[in-house]
Coordinates of C-alpha atoms and ligand atoms in Angstrom, one line a residue:
M1174 CA 0.0 0.0 0.0
S1175 CA 1.2 3.5 -0.8
D1176 CA 1.4 6.1 2.0
R1177 CA 0.9 8.8 -0.6
P1178 CA -2.3 10.7 0.6
V1179 CA -5.1 11.1 -1.9
S1180 CA -7.4 14.0 -1.2
A1181 CA -11.2 13.7 -0.9
E1182 CA -11.4 16.3 -3.7
A1183 CA -9.2 14.2 -6.1
L1184 CA -11.4 11.1 -5.4
R1185 CA -14.6 13.0 -5.9
A1186 CA -13.3 14.5 -9.2
A1187 CA -12.3 11.1 -10.5
A1188 CA -15.8 9.7 -9.6
E1189 CA -17.4 12.7 -11.3
R1190 CA -15.4 12.3 -14.5
L1191 CA -16.8 8.7 -14.7
G1192 CA -20.3 10.0 -14.4
F1193 CA -21.1 9.0 -10.8
L1194 CA -23.6 11.1 -8.9
A1195 CA -21.7 11.1 -5.6
C1196 CA -18.8 9.5 -3.8
G1197 CA -17.7 8.9 -0.2
V1198 CA -15.4 6.8 1.9
A1199 CA -16.7 4.3 4.5
S1200 CA -14.8 2.6 7.3
L1201 CA -15.2 -1.2 7.5
E1202 CA -16.2 -1.7 11.2
P1203 CA -18.9 -4.3 11.8
S1204 CA -22.4 -3.6 10.7
R1205 CA -24.7 -1.9 13.2
H1206 CA -27.6 -3.9 11.7
G1207 CA -26.2 -7.4 12.1
D1208 CA -28.7 -8.6 14.7
A1209 CA -31.6 -7.1 12.6
L1210 CA -30.3 -9.0 9.5
E1211 CA -30.3 -12.3 11.5
R1212 CA -33.8 -11.7 12.7
W1213 CA -34.9 -10.8 9.1
L1214 CA -33.4 -14.0 7.7
R1215 CA -34.9 -16.1 10.6
A1216 CA -38.4 -14.6 9.9
G1217 CA -38.2 -16.0 6.3
Y1218 CA -38.5 -12.6 4.7
A1219 CA -35.7 -13.4 2.2
G1220 CA -37.9 -16.2 0.7
T1221 CA -35.9 -18.3 -1.8
M1222 CA -32.9 -15.9 -1.8
R1223 CA -30.6 -18.4 -0.1
Y1224 CA -27.6 -16.5 -1.1
L1225 CA -28.5 -13.8 1.5
H1226 CA -28.1 -16.5 4.2
R1227 CA -24.7 -17.5 2.8
Q1228 CA -23.6 -13.8 2.6
A1229 CA -24.8 -12.9 6.1
R1230 CA -21.4 -13.3 7.9
K1231 CA -19.6 -11.0 5.5
R1232 CA -22.5 -8.5 5.5
K1233 CA -22.1 -8.2 9.2
H1234 CA -18.3 -7.9 9.0
P1235 CA -17.5 -5.8 5.9
A1236 CA -13.8 -6.0 6.8
D1237 CA -13.9 -9.7 5.7
I1238 CA -15.2 -9.0 2.2
A1239 CA -11.9 -8.0 0.6
P1240 CA -8.7 -9.1 2.5
G1241 CA -6.3 -6.2 2.8
A1242 CA -8.9 -3.5 2.2
T1243 CA -9.1 -0.8 4.9
V1244 CA -12.0 1.3 3.5
A1245 CA -14.7 1.1 1.0
V1246 CA -15.1 3.9 -1.6
V1247 CA -18.9 4.1 -2.1
L1248 CA -20.4 5.5 -5.4
L1249 CA -23.9 6.4 -6.2
D1250 CA -25.0 6.0 -9.9
N1251 CA -28.2 7.7 -11.0
Y1252 CA -30.2 5.4 -13.3
L1253 CA -33.4 7.5 -13.8
P1254 CA -34.1 7.4 -17.5
R1255 CA -35.0 10.6 -19.3
T1256 CA -38.3 9.2 -20.4
A1257 CA -39.3 7.8 -17.1
S1258 CA -42.2 10.1 -16.1
A1259 CA -43.6 10.2 -19.6
A1260 CA -43.5 6.4 -19.8
E1261 CA -45.7 5.9 -16.7
P1262 CA -49.1 4.5 -17.9
E1263 CA -52.3 6.4 -16.9
P1264 CA -54.8 4.6 -14.7
G1265 CA -57.0 2.3 -16.8
S1266 CA -54.4 2.1 -19.7
R1267 CA -53.5 -1.3 -21.1
R1268 CA -49.8 -0.9 -20.6
V1269 CA -47.8 -2.8 -18.1
K1270 CA -44.8 -1.3 -16.4
V1271 CA -41.1 -2.2 -16.1
A1272 CA -39.0 -0.7 -13.3
K1273 CA -37.0 2.3 -14.3
Y1274 CA -33.6 0.7 -13.7
A1275 CA -34.5 -2.1 -16.2
R1276 CA -35.4 -0.2 -19.3
G1277 CA -31.9 0.1 -20.6
G1278 CA -28.8 -2.1 -20.4
D1279 CA -27.9 -4.4 -17.5
Y1280 CA -27.1 -2.1 -14.7
H1281 CA -24.6 -4.6 -13.2
L1282 CA -22.5 -4.4 -16.4
V1283 CA -22.9 -0.6 -16.8
L1284 CA -21.9 0.0 -13.2
Q1285 CA -19.2 -2.6 -13.1
R1286 CA -17.4 -1.2 -16.1
R1287 CA -17.1 2.3 -14.5
L1288 CA -16.2 0.9 -11.1
G1289 CA -13.4 -0.9 -12.8
L1290 CA -12.1 2.4 -14.2
L1291 CA -12.2 3.9 -10.8
A1292 CA -10.4 0.9 -9.3
A1293 CA -7.7 1.4 -12.0
W1294 CA -7.4 5.1 -11.0
L1295 CA -7.1 4.0 -7.3
R1296 CA -4.3 1.6 -8.3
E1297 CA -2.5 4.5 -10.2
Q1298 CA -2.6 6.4 -6.9
G1299 CA -0.9 3.5 -5.1
A1300 CA -3.6 1.1 -4.1
T1301 CA -2.6 -2.6 -4.1
V1302 CA -6.2 -3.7 -3.3
A1303 CA -9.1 -2.3 -5.3
L1304 CA -11.9 -4.8 -5.6
T1305 CA -15.3 -3.7 -7.1
W1306 CA -18.8 -4.7 -6.2
A1307 CA -21.6 -3.6 -8.5
D1308 CA -24.9 -3.8 -6.6
A1309 CA -24.0 -7.5 -5.9
G1310 CA -22.1 -9.7 -3.5
P1311 CA -22.1 -9.7 0.3
V1312 CA -21.8 -5.9 0.6
P1313 CA -24.1 -4.0 3.0
E1314 CA -24.3 -1.2 0.4
R1315 CA -26.9 1.0 2.0
E1316 CA -25.3 1.0 5.4
L1317 CA -21.9 1.8 3.9
A1318 CA -23.4 4.6 1.8
Q1319 CA -24.9 6.1 4.9
R1320 CA -21.7 5.7 6.8
A1321 CA -19.9 7.5 3.9
G1322 CA -22.3 10.4 4.3
L1323 CA -24.2 9.9 1.0
G1324 CA -27.7 9.8 2.5
W1325 CA -30.1 8.1 4.9
I1326 CA -31.9 4.9 4.7
G1327 CA -35.6 5.8 4.3
K1328 CA -38.7 4.0 5.6
N1329 CA -38.9 2.3 2.2
T1330 CA -35.4 0.8 2.9
M1331 CA -33.8 2.8 0.1
L1332 CA -30.8 5.0 0.4
I1333 CA -32.1 8.6 -0.1
R1334 CA -29.8 11.4 -1.0
P1335 CA -31.2 14.8 0.2
D1336 CA -30.4 16.6 -3.1
A1337 CA -31.1 13.8 -5.5
G1338 CA -33.6 11.2 -4.1
S1339 CA -33.2 7.5 -4.4
F1340 CA -33.2 6.4 -8.0
C1341 CA -29.6 5.4 -7.6
L1342 CA -27.5 2.2 -7.7
I1343 CA -24.7 1.8 -5.1
G1344 CA -21.3 0.5 -6.1
T1345 CA -18.3 0.0 -3.9
V1346 CA -14.5 -0.4 -4.3
F1347 CA -12.8 -2.0 -1.4
T1348 CA -9.3 -0.6 -1.2
D1349 CA -6.1 -0.3 0.9
L1350 CA -5.4 3.2 -0.3
A1351 CA -4.9 5.8 2.5
L1352 CA -8.3 7.5 2.3
E1353 CA -9.9 9.3 5.2
P1354 CA -13.5 8.1 5.8
T1355 CA -16.0 10.9 5.1
P1356 CA -18.4 12.0 7.9
G1357 CA -21.4 9.8 8.1
A1358 CA -25.0 10.9 7.5
D1359 CA -26.5 10.9 11.0
Y1360 CA -29.9 12.3 10.0
D1361 CA -33.3 10.8 9.1
R1362 CA -35.4 13.1 6.9
C1363 CA -38.5 10.8 6.6
G1364 CA -40.1 12.6 9.5
S1365 CA -43.8 11.7 9.9
C1366 CA -44.1 10.8 6.2
T1367 CA -45.5 7.3 5.5
R1368 CA -46.3 7.6 1.8
C1369 CA -44.2 4.6 0.7
L1370 CA -45.7 2.4 3.4
D1371 CA -49.2 3.4 2.5
A1372 CA -48.7 3.1 -1.2
C1373 CA -47.3 -0.4 -1.4
P1374 CA -50.0 -2.5 -3.1
T1375 CA -48.9 -5.8 -1.5
Q1376 CA -48.4 -4.5 2.0
A1377 CA -44.8 -5.7 1.9
F1378 CA -43.6 -3.4 4.7
V1379 CA -43.9 -5.1 8.1
E1380 CA -43.0 -1.8 9.6
P1381 CA -40.9 1.2 8.6
R1382 CA -37.5 -0.1 7.2
L1383 CA -38.6 -3.7 7.5
L1384 CA -39.5 -5.4 4.2
D1385 CA -41.0 -8.8 3.8
A1386 CA -39.4 -9.4 0.4
T1387 CA -41.6 -12.4 -0.3
R1388 CA -44.5 -9.9 -0.7
C1389 CA -42.6 -7.4 -2.8
I1390 CA -43.4 -7.2 -6.5
S1391 CA -39.7 -7.0 -7.3
Y1392 CA -39.1 -10.3 -5.6
L1393 CA -42.2 -11.9 -7.1
T1394 CA -41.3 -10.8 -10.7
I1395 CA -37.5 -11.1 -10.6
E1396 CA -36.0 -13.3 -7.9
S1397 CA -38.7 -15.9 -7.4
R1398 CA -38.9 -18.8 -9.9
R1399 CA -42.3 -19.9 -8.6
P1400 CA -45.8 -18.9 -9.8
I1401 CA -46.9 -15.6 -8.3
P1402 CA -49.4 -16.4 -5.5
A1403 CA -52.9 -15.6 -6.6
A1404 CA -53.6 -13.2 -3.7
L1405 CA -50.6 -11.1 -4.6
A1406 CA -50.8 -11.5 -8.4
D1407 CA -54.1 -9.5 -8.3
R1408 CA -52.2 -6.7 -6.6
L1409 CA -49.4 -6.2 -9.2
E1410 CA -51.0 -3.0 -10.4
G1411 CA -49.6 -3.7 -13.9
W1412 CA -46.0 -4.2 -12.9
G1413 CA -44.4 -6.8 -15.2
F1414 CA -40.8 -6.5 -13.9
G1415 CA -39.9 -4.9 -10.6
C1416 CA -41.9 -2.1 -9.0
D1417 CA -41.1 1.6 -8.5
I1418 CA -44.1 2.6 -6.4
C1419 CA -42.3 3.2 -3.0
N1420 CA -39.7 5.3 -4.9
D1421 CA -42.2 7.1 -7.1
V1422 CA -44.3 8.4 -4.2
C1423 CA -41.3 9.6 -2.1
P1424 CA -41.4 13.4 -1.9
W1425 CA -37.6 13.5 -2.1
N1426 CA -37.8 11.9 -5.5
M1427 CA -40.7 14.1 -6.6
R1428 CA -38.7 17.2 -5.7
F1429 CA -35.1 16.4 -6.4
A1430 CA -34.7 13.4 -8.8
E1431 CA -33.1 14.4 -12.2
P1432 CA -32.6 12.2 -15.2
S1433 CA -29.3 10.3 -15.5
G1434 CA -26.7 11.3 -18.1
V1435 CA -25.5 7.8 -18.4
P1436 CA -26.5 6.6 -22.0
E1437 CA -26.8 2.9 -21.1
Y1438 CA -29.6 3.6 -18.5
Q1439 CA -31.8 5.3 -21.0
D1440 CA -35.0 3.5 -22.1
R1441 CA -34.3 1.4 -25.2
G1442 CA -38.0 1.2 -26.1
A1443 CA -37.5 -2.5 -26.7
I1444 CA -40.4 -3.7 -24.6
A1445 CA -43.9 -3.8 -26.1
D1446 CA -45.8 -2.7 -22.9
E1447 CA -49.2 -2.7 -24.6
D1448 CA -48.9 -6.2 -26.0
P1449 CA -50.0 -9.1 -23.7
G1450 CA -48.6 -11.7 -26.2
F1451 CA -45.2 -10.0 -26.6
F1452 CA -43.1 -12.6 -24.7
D1453 CA -45.2 -15.5 -25.8
R1454 CA -44.2 -14.9 -29.4
L1455 CA -40.5 -14.8 -28.7
D1456 CA -38.4 -18.0 -28.6
E1457 CA -35.4 -18.4 -26.4
A1458 CA -32.9 -17.3 -29.1
E1459 CA -34.8 -14.1 -29.9
F1460 CA -35.3 -13.3 -26.2
I1461 CA -31.6 -13.6 -25.6
R1462 CA -30.8 -11.5 -28.7
R1463 CA -33.1 -8.7 -27.6
F1464 CA -32.8 -8.9 -23.8
G1465 CA -29.6 -10.9 -23.0
D1466 CA -27.8 -7.8 -22.0
T1467 CA -30.6 -6.3 -19.9
P1468 CA -32.0 -7.0 -16.4
L1469 CA -34.9 -9.0 -18.0
E1470 CA -32.4 -11.8 -18.5
R1471 CA -32.5 -12.6 -14.8
P1472 CA -36.1 -14.0 -14.8
G1473 CA -35.6 -15.2 -18.3
L1474 CA -38.2 -15.8 -21.0
A1475 CA -40.3 -18.2 -18.8
G1476 CA -40.3 -15.7 -16.0
M1477 CA -41.2 -12.8 -18.3
R1478 CA -44.1 -14.8 -19.8
R1479 CA -45.3 -15.5 -16.2
N1480 CA -44.9 -11.8 -15.3
W1481 CA -46.6 -10.4 -18.4
A1482 CA -49.6 -12.6 -18.0
A1483 CA -50.0 -11.7 -14.3
A1484 CA -49.4 -8.0 -14.9
F1485 CA -52.0 -7.7 -17.7
N1486 CA -54.5 -9.7 -15.5
S1487 CA -53.8 -7.3 -12.7
L1488 CA -54.8 -4.3 -14.9
E1489 CA -58.3 -5.7 -14.8
E1490 CA -58.3 -5.1 -11.0
L1491 CA -57.4 -1.5 -11.6
A1492 CA -60.1 -0.8 -14.2
Ligands
SF4_2037 S1 -41.2 -2.2 -4.7 FE1 -43.4 -2.1 -4.8 S2 -44.1 -4.0 -3.9 FE2 -42.0 -3.7 -3.3 S3 -42.1 -2.7 -1.3 FE3 -41.9 -1.1 -2.9 S4 -44.1 -0.5 -3.3 FE4 -44.1 -2.5 -2.3
SF4_2038 S1 -42.0 8.2 1.1 FE1 -41.7 9.3 3.0 S2 -41.4 7.8 4.6 FE2 -41.1 6.8 2.6 S3 -38.9 6.9 2.2 FE3 -39.8 8.8 1.3 S4 -39.7 10.4 2.9 FE4 -39.4 8.4 3.9

């Protein structure tokens, strides 16, 4: 490791050049939410996401994630597409909805590529460890982001930045470069607001900041390989991949969210959201050709057929 100091300004400038919205540095002391994570897993709220059980030990002890690393550089990446608000269907329309982060290229790849460039920059400054995590792996991203002063964790469990809202991905670079941790965000600006809790159509919040993922539309349409339970399928409100409701209703997004300048997050217009038979008519090869480099690849063609049918059916409930 180099002893050459790197200033916070130089780091922020490097992150800004790569198009990140914000950047901070977090220490790697144990998580303050370790017991809550254990209780959450024991309650079964992770559903079939067994990897969260396997990752728990490292999530509780971020210093074990990357041997040799002394801090995590935490980056926020705005993914809000320019067309997002115009693309929201009106009540009663026959269009289904896809979460805003999934209308362009696969955000893991988009984020990973630029995190890799930041890691290269850190190595140029003298780092011998610079390992990247792009919204994946055993990283407690939101807690590290709060620790790095980038925002607070809202009642909807999202990281909210006071001047930008929550339409952001969180990436990290674990490094041994001599970087001073930035002051943490020791505030909570949700106040008495409960809009996100009240708006959730499947009542997935057990209480503020406690999500039963098995009831969340994002889990049901992306993570779960099973049929969507009938009682919840009726409540999809037209969401065919993910759900933005608890972000959309947040006053911090309404007031401060701005479109992303990252080209790969822009809406490709590749999804026929008025066509109930769109995925039924694709075969596997065509699905991969069109969506293999997008988030829709995760549920795959079978998952998207399931989602599309359920989402269009749920529009009847709204009519
Ligand atoms: S993403 Fe949608 S379903 Fe999931 S908690 Fe938020 S509002 Fe509820
Ligand atoms: S909608 Fe209200 S309660 Fe929910 S995260 Fe936003 S400010 Fe907090």
